[in-house]
mmCIF file of C-alpha atoms in Angstrom:
data_model
loop_
_atom_site.group_PDB
_atom_site.id
_atom_site.type_symbol
_atom_site.label_atom_id
_atom_site.label_comp_id
_atom_site.label_asym_id
_atom_site.label_seq_id
_atom_site.Cartn_x
_atom_site.Cartn_y
_atom_site.Cartn_z
ATOM 1 C CA UNK A 1 2.147 25.896 41.222
ATOM 2 C CA UNK A 2 3.344 22.302 40.952
ATOM 3 C CA UNK A 3 2.929 19.846 38.101
ATOM 4 C CA UNK A 4 -0.416 18.652 39.501
ATOM 5 C CA UNK A 5 -1.782 22.200 39.483
ATOM 6 C CA UNK A 6 -0.602 22.628 35.887
ATOM 7 C CA UNK A 7 -2.334 19.354 34.948
ATOM 8 C CA UNK A 8 -5.639 20.500 36.470
ATOM 9 C CA UNK A 9 -5.412 24.002 35.011
ATOM 10 C CA UNK A 10 -4.680 22.587 31.565
ATOM 11 C CA UNK A 11 -7.768 20.370 31.824
ATOM 12 C CA UNK A 12 -9.935 23.329 32.858
ATOM 13 C CA UNK A 13 -8.522 25.476 30.041
ATOM 14 C CA UNK A 14 -9.062 22.726 27.463
ATOM 15 C CA UNK A 15 -12.590 22.105 28.736
ATOM 16 C CA UNK A 16 -13.569 25.759 28.418
ATOM 17 C CA UNK A 17 -11.802 26.341 25.096
ATOM 18 C CA UNK A 18 -13.353 23.211 23.576
ATOM 19 C CA UNK A 19 -16.737 24.887 24.141
ATOM 20 C CA UNK A 20 -15.568 28.157 22.622
ATOM 21 C CA UNK A 21 -15.486 29.836 26.016
ATOM 22 C CA UNK A 22 -12.839 31.169 28.374
ATOM 23 C CA UNK A 23 -11.336 30.119 31.669
ATOM 24 C CA UNK A 24 -12.266 32.047 34.814
ATOM 25 C CA UNK A 25 -9.433 32.623 37.271
ATOM 26 C CA UNK A 26 -10.244 32.592 40.967
ATOM 27 C CA UNK A 27 -7.639 33.142 43.672
ATOM 28 C CA UNK A 28 -8.823 31.003 46.579
ATOM 29 C CA UNK A 29 -7.123 32.988 49.324
ATOM 30 C CA UNK A 30 -9.959 32.746 51.841
ATOM 31 C CA UNK A 31 -7.618 31.081 54.377
ATOM 32 C CA UNK A 32 -5.790 34.355 54.938
ATOM 33 C CA UNK A 33 -3.357 33.191 57.676
ATOM 34 C CA UNK A 34 -1.862 30.693 55.225
ATOM 35 C CA UNK A 35 -1.650 32.982 52.208
ATOM 36 C CA UNK A 36 1.898 33.373 50.904
ATOM 37 C CA UNK A 37 2.717 36.944 49.813
ATOM 38 C CA UNK A 38 2.832 37.302 46.007
ATOM 39 C CA UNK A 39 1.491 33.765 45.488
ATOM 40 C CA UNK A 40 -1.211 35.146 43.190
ATOM 41 C CA UNK A 41 1.398 36.864 41.038
ATOM 42 C CA UNK A 42 3.433 33.647 40.802
ATOM 43 C CA UNK A 43 0.336 31.684 39.785
ATOM 44 C CA UNK A 44 -0.557 34.131 37.032
ATOM 45 C CA UNK A 45 3.043 34.248 35.834
ATOM 46 C CA UNK A 46 3.148 30.440 35.616
ATOM 47 C CA UNK A 47 -0.130 30.397 33.684
ATOM 48 C CA UNK A 48 1.168 32.988 31.221
ATOM 49 C CA UNK A 49 4.345 30.929 30.804
ATOM 50 C CA UNK A 50 2.279 27.813 30.049
ATOM 51 C CA UNK A 51 0.138 29.708 27.533
ATOM 52 C CA UNK A 52 -3.066 29.299 29.558
ATOM 53 C CA UNK A 53 -5.052 32.522 29.404
ATOM 54 C CA UNK A 54 -8.280 33.504 31.135
ATOM 55 C CA UNK A 55 -11.080 35.993 30.631
ATOM 56 C CA UNK A 56 -11.755 38.985 32.833
ATOM 57 C CA UNK A 57 -10.060 39.948 36.070
ATOM 58 C CA UNK A 58 -9.162 37.348 38.696
ATOM 59 C CA UNK A 59 -11.642 37.007 41.561
ATOM 60 C CA UNK A 60 -10.085 37.106 45.039
ATOM 61 C CA UNK A 61 -12.072 35.268 47.697
ATOM 62 C CA UNK A 62 -10.441 37.326 50.442
ATOM 63 C CA UNK A 63 -12.295 40.365 49.062
ATOM 64 C CA UNK A 64 -15.730 38.717 49.113
ATOM 65 C CA UNK A 65 -16.435 38.297 52.823
ATOM 66 C CA UNK A 66 -19.632 40.437 52.753
ATOM 67 C CA UNK A 67 -21.015 38.193 50.011
ATOM 68 C CA UNK A 68 -20.296 35.045 52.026
ATOM 69 C CA UNK A 69 -21.921 36.684 55.047
ATOM 70 C CA UNK A 70 -25.081 37.267 53.064
ATOM 71 C CA UNK A 71 -25.028 33.674 51.826
ATOM 72 C CA UNK A 72 -24.749 32.420 55.403
ATOM 73 C CA UNK A 73 -27.603 34.654 56.481
ATOM 74 C CA UNK A 74 -29.681 33.351 53.564
ATOM 75 C CA UNK A 75 -29.061 29.726 54.565
ATOM 76 C CA UNK A 76 -29.901 30.511 58.195
ATOM 77 C CA UNK A 77 -33.413 31.556 57.138
ATOM 78 C CA UNK A 78 -34.255 27.866 56.894
ATOM 79 C CA UNK A 79 -35.118 26.472 60.334
ATOM 80 C CA UNK A 80 -32.342 24.286 61.762
ATOM 81 C CA UNK A 81 -30.055 24.828 58.737
ATOM 82 C CA UNK A 82 -27.128 26.453 60.595
ATOM 83 C CA UNK A 83 -25.941 25.621 64.100
ATOM 84 C CA UNK A 84 -22.860 26.297 66.260
ATOM 85 C CA UNK A 85 -20.350 23.521 66.824
ATOM 86 C CA UNK A 86 -18.055 23.568 69.865
ATOM 87 C CA UNK A 87 -16.298 20.272 69.081
ATOM 88 C CA UNK A 88 -12.543 19.951 68.849
ATOM 89 C CA UNK A 89 -10.973 17.894 66.083
ATOM 90 C CA UNK A 90 -9.952 15.292 68.641
ATOM 91 C CA UNK A 91 -13.535 14.943 69.862
ATOM 92 C CA UNK A 92 -14.805 14.519 66.313
ATOM 93 C CA UNK A 93 -12.190 11.891 65.476
ATOM 94 C CA UNK A 94 -12.920 9.999 68.680
ATOM 95 C CA UNK A 95 -16.643 9.849 67.935
ATOM 96 C CA UNK A 96 -16.368 9.053 64.227
ATOM 97 C CA UNK A 97 -15.334 6.204 61.989
ATOM 98 C CA UNK A 98 -13.477 7.143 58.785
ATOM 99 C CA UNK A 99 -15.213 6.294 55.535
ATOM 100 C CA UNK A 100 -13.825 3.093 54.115
ATOM 101 C CA UNK A 101 -11.108 3.675 51.542
ATOM 102 C CA UNK A 102 -10.406 7.392 51.754
ATOM 103 C CA UNK A 103 -10.223 8.144 55.474
ATOM 104 C CA UNK A 104 -12.885 10.859 55.242
ATOM 105 C CA UNK A 105 -14.382 11.543 58.668
ATOM 106 C CA UNK A 106 -18.134 12.169 58.747
ATOM 107 C CA UNK A 107 -19.110 14.578 61.523
ATOM 108 C CA UNK A 108 -21.122 12.536 64.063
ATOM 109 C CA UNK A 109 -23.541 15.344 64.952
ATOM 110 C CA UNK A 110 -22.330 15.902 68.509
ATOM 111 C CA UNK A 111 -23.614 19.500 68.621
ATOM 112 C CA UNK A 112 -26.646 19.017 66.410
ATOM 113 C CA UNK A 113 -28.820 17.678 69.205
ATOM 114 C CA UNK A 114 -28.918 20.931 71.188
ATOM 115 C CA UNK A 115 -29.949 22.794 68.062
ATOM 116 C CA UNK A 116 -32.722 20.362 67.222
ATOM 117 C CA UNK A 117 -34.007 20.652 70.807
ATOM 118 C CA UNK A 118 -34.356 24.406 70.176
ATOM 119 C CA UNK A 119 -31.899 25.224 72.955
ATOM 120 C CA UNK A 120 -32.378 29.003 73.502
ATOM 121 C CA UNK A 121 -28.656 29.545 74.049
ATOM 122 C CA UNK A 122 -27.864 27.907 70.738
ATOM 123 C CA UNK A 123 -30.576 29.914 68.974
ATOM 124 C CA UNK A 124 -29.122 33.133 70.359
ATOM 125 C CA UNK A 125 -25.659 32.207 69.100
ATOM 126 C CA UNK A 126 -26.911 31.575 65.572
ATOM 127 C CA UNK A 127 -28.958 34.778 65.584
ATOM 128 C CA UNK A 128 -25.881 36.714 66.650
ATOM 129 C CA UNK A 129 -23.441 35.002 64.292
ATOM 130 C CA UNK A 130 -25.679 35.318 61.239
ATOM 131 C CA UNK A 131 -26.867 38.884 61.839
ATOM 132 C CA UNK A 132 -24.406 40.565 59.469
ATOM 133 C CA UNK A 133 -25.668 44.053 58.732
ATOM 134 C CA UNK A 134 -26.060 46.250 56.754
ATOM 135 C CA UNK A 135 -27.210 43.850 54.049
ATOM 136 C CA UNK A 136 -25.831 43.899 50.534
ATOM 137 C CA UNK A 137 -29.205 44.655 48.994
ATOM 138 C CA UNK A 138 -29.306 48.093 50.555
ATOM 139 C CA UNK A 139 -31.617 47.695 53.561
ATOM 140 C CA UNK A 140 -31.565 51.234 54.931
ATOM 141 C CA UNK A 141 -33.009 50.096 58.264
ATOM 142 C CA UNK A 142 -30.177 47.674 58.950
ATOM 143 C CA UNK A 143 -27.619 48.349 61.655
ATOM 144 C CA UNK A 144 -24.350 46.811 62.728
ATOM 145 C CA UNK A 145 -25.802 45.760 66.066
ATOM 146 C CA UNK A 146 -25.798 41.976 66.583
ATOM 147 C CA UNK A 147 -28.767 40.115 67.978
ATOM 148 C CA UNK A 148 -29.133 40.614 71.733
ATOM 149 C CA UNK A 149 -28.065 37.815 74.064
ATOM 150 C CA UNK A 150 -29.181 37.296 77.619
ATOM 151 C CA UNK A 151 -26.493 37.198 80.300
ATOM 152 C CA UNK A 152 -26.565 33.393 80.467
ATOM 153 C CA UNK A 153 -26.540 33.089 76.687
ATOM 154 C CA UNK A 154 -23.639 35.496 76.352
ATOM 155 C CA UNK A 155 -21.353 33.261 78.395
ATOM 156 C CA UNK A 156 -21.947 30.444 75.914
ATOM 157 C CA UNK A 157 -21.669 32.784 72.949
ATOM 158 C CA UNK A 158 -18.130 33.738 73.873
ATOM 159 C CA UNK A 159 -16.959 30.131 73.531
ATOM 160 C CA UNK A 160 -14.967 29.494 70.372
ATOM 161 C CA UNK A 161 -17.181 27.726 67.860
ATOM 162 C CA UNK A 162 -17.654 26.996 64.197
ATOM 163 C CA UNK A 163 -20.927 27.149 62.291
ATOM 164 C CA UNK A 164 -22.141 23.992 60.591
ATOM 165 C CA UNK A 165 -24.626 23.447 57.805
ATOM 166 C CA UNK A 166 -27.082 20.700 58.739
ATOM 167 C CA UNK A 167 -27.528 18.214 55.907
ATOM 168 C CA UNK A 168 -30.620 15.995 55.689
ATOM 169 C CA UNK A 169 -30.723 12.865 57.826
ATOM 170 C CA UNK A 170 -29.379 9.576 56.477
ATOM 171 C CA UNK A 171 -31.697 8.135 53.800
ATOM 172 C CA UNK A 172 -33.797 11.316 53.622
ATOM 173 C CA UNK A 173 -34.962 11.879 50.055
ATOM 174 C CA UNK A 174 -33.719 15.484 49.919
ATOM 175 C CA UNK A 175 -30.279 14.284 50.996
ATOM 176 C CA UNK A 176 -29.849 11.969 48.027
ATOM 177 C CA UNK A 177 -27.706 13.768 45.489
ATOM 178 C CA UNK A 178 -27.113 12.497 41.979
ATOM 179 C CA UNK A 179 -25.099 14.056 39.190
ATOM 180 C CA UNK A 180 -23.336 12.955 36.043
ATOM 181 C CA UNK A 181 -19.607 13.537 35.887
ATOM 182 C CA UNK A 182 -17.878 13.994 32.534
ATOM 183 C CA UNK A 183 -15.081 11.654 33.624
ATOM 184 C CA UNK A 184 -16.477 9.300 36.281
ATOM 185 C CA UNK A 185 -20.071 9.056 35.073
ATOM 186 C CA UNK A 186 -23.137 8.723 37.300
ATOM 187 C CA UNK A 187 -22.555 9.668 40.945
ATOM 188 C CA UNK A 188 -24.814 8.952 43.915
ATOM 189 C CA UNK A 189 -24.369 10.301 47.444
ATOM 190 C CA UNK A 190 -26.365 10.343 50.646
ATOM 191 C CA UNK A 191 -25.359 13.566 52.378
ATOM 192 C CA UNK A 192 -26.174 12.318 55.860
ATOM 193 C CA UNK A 193 -24.187 9.117 55.426
ATOM 194 C CA UNK A 194 -21.355 10.228 53.135
ATOM 195 C CA UNK A 195 -20.614 13.775 54.331
ATOM 196 C CA UNK A 196 -22.405 14.754 57.513
ATOM 197 C CA UNK A 197 -22.958 18.309 58.703
ATOM 198 C CA UNK A 198 -20.283 20.541 57.222
ATOM 199 C CA UNK A 199 -18.475 23.595 58.565
ATOM 200 C CA UNK A 200 -19.394 26.741 56.633
ATOM 201 C CA UNK A 201 -17.689 29.207 58.956
ATOM 202 C CA UNK A 202 -14.634 28.192 60.917
ATOM 203 C CA UNK A 203 -14.047 28.804 64.598
ATOM 204 C CA UNK A 204 -11.552 31.559 63.715
ATOM 205 C CA UNK A 205 -14.305 33.423 61.861
ATOM 206 C CA UNK A 206 -13.093 32.622 58.342
ATOM 207 C CA UNK A 207 -15.521 31.182 55.836
ATOM 208 C CA UNK A 208 -14.954 27.603 54.772
ATOM 209 C CA UNK A 209 -14.086 26.370 51.296
ATOM 210 C CA UNK A 210 -17.417 24.624 50.736
ATOM 211 C CA UNK A 211 -19.523 27.750 51.157
ATOM 212 C CA UNK A 212 -17.113 30.110 49.399
ATOM 213 C CA UNK A 213 -16.732 28.080 46.206
ATOM 214 C CA UNK A 214 -20.457 27.334 46.016
ATOM 215 C CA UNK A 215 -21.268 31.033 46.235
ATOM 216 C CA UNK A 216 -18.573 32.015 43.737
ATOM 217 C CA UNK A 217 -19.625 29.378 41.205
ATOM 218 C CA UNK A 218 -23.209 30.632 41.464
ATOM 219 C CA UNK A 219 -22.452 34.329 41.148
ATOM 220 C CA UNK A 220 -19.863 33.898 38.390
ATOM 221 C CA UNK A 221 -22.370 31.702 36.528
ATOM 222 C CA UNK A 222 -19.749 28.993 36.049
ATOM 223 C CA UNK A 223 -20.957 26.366 33.584
ATOM 224 C CA UNK A 224 -18.159 23.792 33.879
ATOM 225 C CA UNK A 225 -16.226 22.883 37.026
ATOM 226 C CA UNK A 226 -12.996 20.890 36.679
ATOM 227 C CA UNK A 227 -11.091 19.549 39.696
ATOM 228 C CA UNK A 228 -9.644 16.396 41.252
ATOM 229 C CA UNK A 229 -11.673 13.261 41.918
ATOM 230 C CA UNK A 230 -11.014 13.675 45.644
ATOM 231 C CA UNK A 231 -13.683 16.403 45.534
ATOM 232 C CA UNK A 232 -16.492 14.248 44.129
ATOM 233 C CA UNK A 233 -17.995 14.032 47.601
ATOM 234 C CA UNK A 234 -17.744 17.808 48.027
ATOM 235 C CA UNK A 235 -19.623 18.340 44.781
ATOM 236 C CA UNK A 236 -22.643 16.542 46.238
ATOM 237 C CA UNK A 237 -22.653 18.887 49.225
ATOM 238 C CA UNK A 238 -22.166 21.966 47.061
ATOM 239 C CA UNK A 239 -25.121 20.986 44.884
ATOM 240 C CA UNK A 240 -27.287 20.864 48.003
ATOM 241 C CA UNK A 241 -25.967 24.220 49.258
ATOM 242 C CA UNK A 242 -26.463 25.657 45.804
ATOM 243 C CA UNK A 243 -30.077 24.486 45.604
ATOM 244 C CA UNK A 244 -30.901 26.016 48.990
ATOM 245 C CA UNK A 245 -29.344 29.358 48.065
ATOM 246 C CA UNK A 246 -31.137 29.436 44.715
ATOM 247 C CA UNK A 247 -34.468 28.514 46.301
ATOM 248 C CA UNK A 248 -34.173 31.470 48.678
ATOM 249 C CA UNK A 249 -33.408 33.965 45.929
ATOM 250 C CA UNK A 250 -29.766 34.533 46.826
ATOM 251 C CA UNK A 251 -28.641 34.971 43.213
ATOM 252 C CA UNK A 252 -31.358 37.522 42.500
ATOM 253 C CA UNK A 253 -30.398 39.450 45.647
ATOM 254 C CA UNK A 254 -26.887 39.909 44.295
ATOM 255 C CA UNK A 255 -27.358 39.935 40.511
ATOM 256 C CA UNK A 256 -30.838 41.368 40.059
ATOM 257 C CA UNK A 257 -34.355 39.999 39.719
ATOM 258 C CA UNK A 258 -33.815 38.786 36.148
ATOM 259 C CA UNK A 259 -30.663 36.804 36.920
ATOM 260 C CA UNK A 260 -30.706 33.206 35.738
ATOM 261 C CA UNK A 261 -28.780 30.258 37.122
ATOM 262 C CA UNK A 262 -26.732 27.875 34.976
ATOM 263 C CA UNK A 263 -26.505 24.251 36.046
ATOM 264 C CA UNK A 264 -22.811 23.447 35.618
ATOM 265 C CA UNK A 265 -21.160 20.380 34.201
ATOM 266 C CA UNK A 266 -18.644 18.626 36.442
ATOM 267 C CA UNK A 267 -15.406 16.944 35.458
ATOM 268 C CA UNK A 268 -13.352 15.314 38.200
ATOM 269 C CA UNK A 269 -9.846 14.303 37.236
ATOM 270 C CA UNK A 270 -7.734 11.314 38.255
ATOM 271 C CA UNK A 271 -5.158 12.331 40.833
ATOM 272 C CA UNK A 272 -1.472 12.885 40.158
ATOM 273 C CA UNK A 273 0.794 11.627 42.946
ATOM 274 C CA UNK A 274 4.517 11.716 43.573
ATOM 275 C CA UNK A 275 6.776 8.727 42.962
ATOM 276 C CA UNK A 276 5.860 7.284 46.369
ATOM 277 C CA UNK A 277 2.155 7.414 45.558
ATOM 278 C CA UNK A 278 1.548 10.348 47.905
ATOM 279 C CA UNK A 279 -0.555 13.337 46.899
ATOM 280 C CA UNK A 280 1.529 16.198 45.535
ATOM 281 C CA UNK A 281 2.310 19.039 47.914
ATOM 282 C CA UNK A 282 3.532 22.585 47.376
ATOM 283 C CA UNK A 283 6.641 21.829 49.415
ATOM 284 C CA UNK A 284 7.864 19.254 46.856
ATOM 285 C CA UNK A 285 10.304 21.613 45.173
ATOM 286 C CA UNK A 286 11.397 19.224 42.418
ATOM 287 C CA UNK A 287 7.845 19.234 41.016
ATOM 288 C CA UNK A 288 7.296 22.991 41.370
ATOM 289 C CA UNK A 289 6.955 24.995 38.160
ATOM 290 C CA UNK A 290 9.233 27.697 39.516
ATOM 291 C CA UNK A 291 11.984 25.126 39.958
ATOM 292 C CA UNK A 292 11.331 23.497 36.585
ATOM 293 C CA UNK A 293 11.549 26.882 34.895
ATOM 294 C CA UNK A 294 14.755 27.752 36.741
ATOM 295 C CA UNK A 295 16.555 24.661 35.417
ATOM 296 C CA UNK A 296 15.574 25.276 31.809
ATOM 297 C CA UNK A 297 12.413 23.234 31.292
ATOM 298 C CA UNK A 298 10.288 24.691 28.480
ATOM 299 C CA UNK A 299 6.514 25.258 28.754
ATOM 300 C CA UNK A 300 5.810 22.936 25.819
ATOM 301 C CA UNK A 301 7.530 20.097 27.670
ATOM 302 C CA UNK A 302 5.255 20.623 30.678
ATOM 303 C CA UNK A 303 2.117 20.910 28.526
ATOM 304 C CA UNK A 304 2.989 17.737 26.604
ATOM 305 C CA UNK A 305 3.542 15.827 29.837
ATOM 306 C CA UNK A 306 0.306 17.100 31.431
ATOM 307 C CA UNK A 307 -1.700 16.409 28.273
ATOM 308 C CA UNK A 308 -0.408 12.837 28.308
ATOM 309 C CA UNK A 309 -1.369 12.488 31.986
ATOM 310 C CA UNK A 310 -4.889 13.530 30.994
ATOM 311 C CA UNK A 311 -4.989 10.684 28.483
ATOM 312 C CA UNK A 312 -4.615 12.707 25.290
ATOM 313 C CA UNK A 313 -2.915 10.993 22.370
ATOM 314 C CA UNK A 314 0.332 12.941 22.540
ATOM 315 C CA UNK A 315 3.057 11.698 20.174
ATOM 316 C CA UNK A 316 5.710 9.675 21.964
ATOM 317 C CA UNK A 317 3.433 8.260 24.665
ATOM 318 C CA UNK A 318 3.873 4.556 25.370
ATOM 319 C CA UNK A 319 1.354 2.185 26.934
ATOM 320 C CA UNK A 320 1.648 -0.985 29.004
ATOM 321 C CA UNK A 321 -0.083 -4.299 28.271
ATOM 322 C CA UNK A 322 -3.323 -3.007 29.802
ATOM 323 C CA UNK A 323 -3.279 0.117 27.671
ATOM 324 C CA UNK A 324 -2.273 2.337 30.588
ATOM 325 C CA UNK A 325 0.447 4.943 30.716
ATOM 326 C CA UNK A 326 3.128 4.859 33.392
ATOM 327 C CA UNK A 327 4.935 8.200 33.696
ATOM 328 C CA UNK A 328 7.643 6.614 35.840
ATOM 329 C CA UNK A 329 8.856 4.392 33.011
ATOM 330 C CA UNK A 330 11.930 5.690 31.209
ATOM 331 C CA UNK A 331 10.261 5.229 27.822
ATOM 332 C CA UNK A 332 7.414 7.592 28.754
ATOM 333 C CA UNK A 333 8.424 10.583 26.623
ATOM 334 C CA UNK A 334 5.438 12.633 25.456
ATOM 335 C CA UNK A 335 6.385 15.143 22.788
ATOM 336 C CA UNK A 336 6.520 18.844 23.684
ATOM 337 C CA UNK A 337 3.346 20.590 22.492
ATOM 338 C CA UNK A 338 1.652 23.936 23.064
ATOM 339 C CA UNK A 339 -1.675 24.374 24.821
ATOM 340 C CA UNK A 340 -3.340 25.068 21.474
ATOM 341 C CA UNK A 341 -1.867 21.873 20.025
ATOM 342 C CA UNK A 342 -3.236 20.004 23.050
ATOM 343 C CA UNK A 343 -6.650 21.500 22.288
ATOM 344 C CA UNK A 344 -6.627 19.740 18.910
ATOM 345 C CA UNK A 345 -6.158 16.416 20.750
ATOM 346 C CA UNK A 346 -8.645 17.056 23.543
ATOM 347 C CA UNK A 347 -11.894 15.264 24.311
ATOM 348 C CA UNK A 348 -13.520 14.318 27.594
ATOM 349 C CA UNK A 349 -13.787 10.782 26.227
ATOM 350 C CA UNK A 350 -9.989 10.574 26.145
ATOM 351 C CA UNK A 351 -9.824 11.714 29.769
ATOM 352 C CA UNK A 352 -12.553 9.210 30.662
ATOM 353 C CA UNK A 353 -10.586 6.382 29.073
ATOM 354 C CA UNK A 354 -7.591 7.231 31.280
ATOM 355 C CA UNK A 355 -9.448 7.668 34.573
ATOM 356 C CA UNK A 356 -6.847 6.062 36.799
ATOM 357 C CA UNK A 357 -4.422 7.880 39.078
ATOM 358 C CA UNK A 358 -0.863 8.456 37.894
ATOM 359 C CA UNK A 359 2.444 9.053 39.653
ATOM 360 C CA UNK A 360 5.215 11.304 38.389
ATOM 361 C CA UNK A 361 8.913 10.519 38.885
ATOM 362 C CA UNK A 362 11.007 12.381 41.429
ATOM 363 C CA UNK A 363 13.480 13.391 38.700
ATOM 364 C CA UNK A 364 10.824 15.080 36.590
ATOM 365 C CA UNK A 365 13.057 17.999 35.571
ATOM 366 C CA UNK A 366 15.678 15.661 34.096
ATOM 367 C CA UNK A 367 13.019 13.646 32.300
ATOM 368 C CA UNK A 368 11.384 16.732 30.812
ATOM 369 C CA UNK A 369 14.641 18.297 29.666
ATOM 370 C CA UNK A 370 15.614 15.052 27.931
ATOM 371 C CA UNK A 371 12.555 15.186 25.661
#
């Protein structure tokens, strides 16, 4: 974990504790080729060190593939909802224009046309890819045999492809997503314009983040989701995925006929960048908690710093003429506090009032130890 992860985890912990509830810990290791051995143990050790506890056992996404398969099959019940995509990244970039400001590339629908024309080869691919059996709800008649392809279809089926979720067309009423964020207020998105059709299963067969987290949030009955503001757009998509799964009884299939669904709150946080204004990365050793711990930084120093980044009124915090904090200034010296002391200072209004991105200095360890 780096300082940005600690900042986000503190916010999630404070948000849950302020409601008298507990944090849920999910290990998002769905991208198995990139998983670092023992990373989960390091994460939990860092959280214990910071004093951030959680309730229940951690959920590992890598152990939930059958659940994601059933979710994909549920979505595929809707006509034209799931289709195969044979595009390379280069082809997508060449046919797309990045969204102004953040460089997000909206998929231009290159493979959607064949699906909408009811191409029999494409239909056979989807039938095969989404025919995961036996089902989780105990269908005794299910087999492990995939849908049958004709000889001509089979040649296409062997091509490497992802599966995409087809969002409503631009300006379609069902594609207009609105939600209220605890930090950034009212949000409005048009899925067709702002996101485009999204990969739900990658070409290497692994399930994509968007589907996995939507399913996990539903089945864990998460009632508050805290993450960076760079995922505001993703939240709109996940709300649409969520609604489709709920409408088709997915939750009841997995949790029983009497299962209810909680509509979660969302809180998207300002980003924390490095001194150059670049998003923090795991490879930035000087900002890694393991490194900070190894040079003698105390957990209270990290909590105090992260609480100040969130906008909490931590003793010792200084403000510029506009009322903003600047962690790179030498006089930015938030007092060391525990997580429970931060809870006494916490409110979403305070976070809202400080909803601008911050940058941390490259010599963070020295700055923390000097407090």
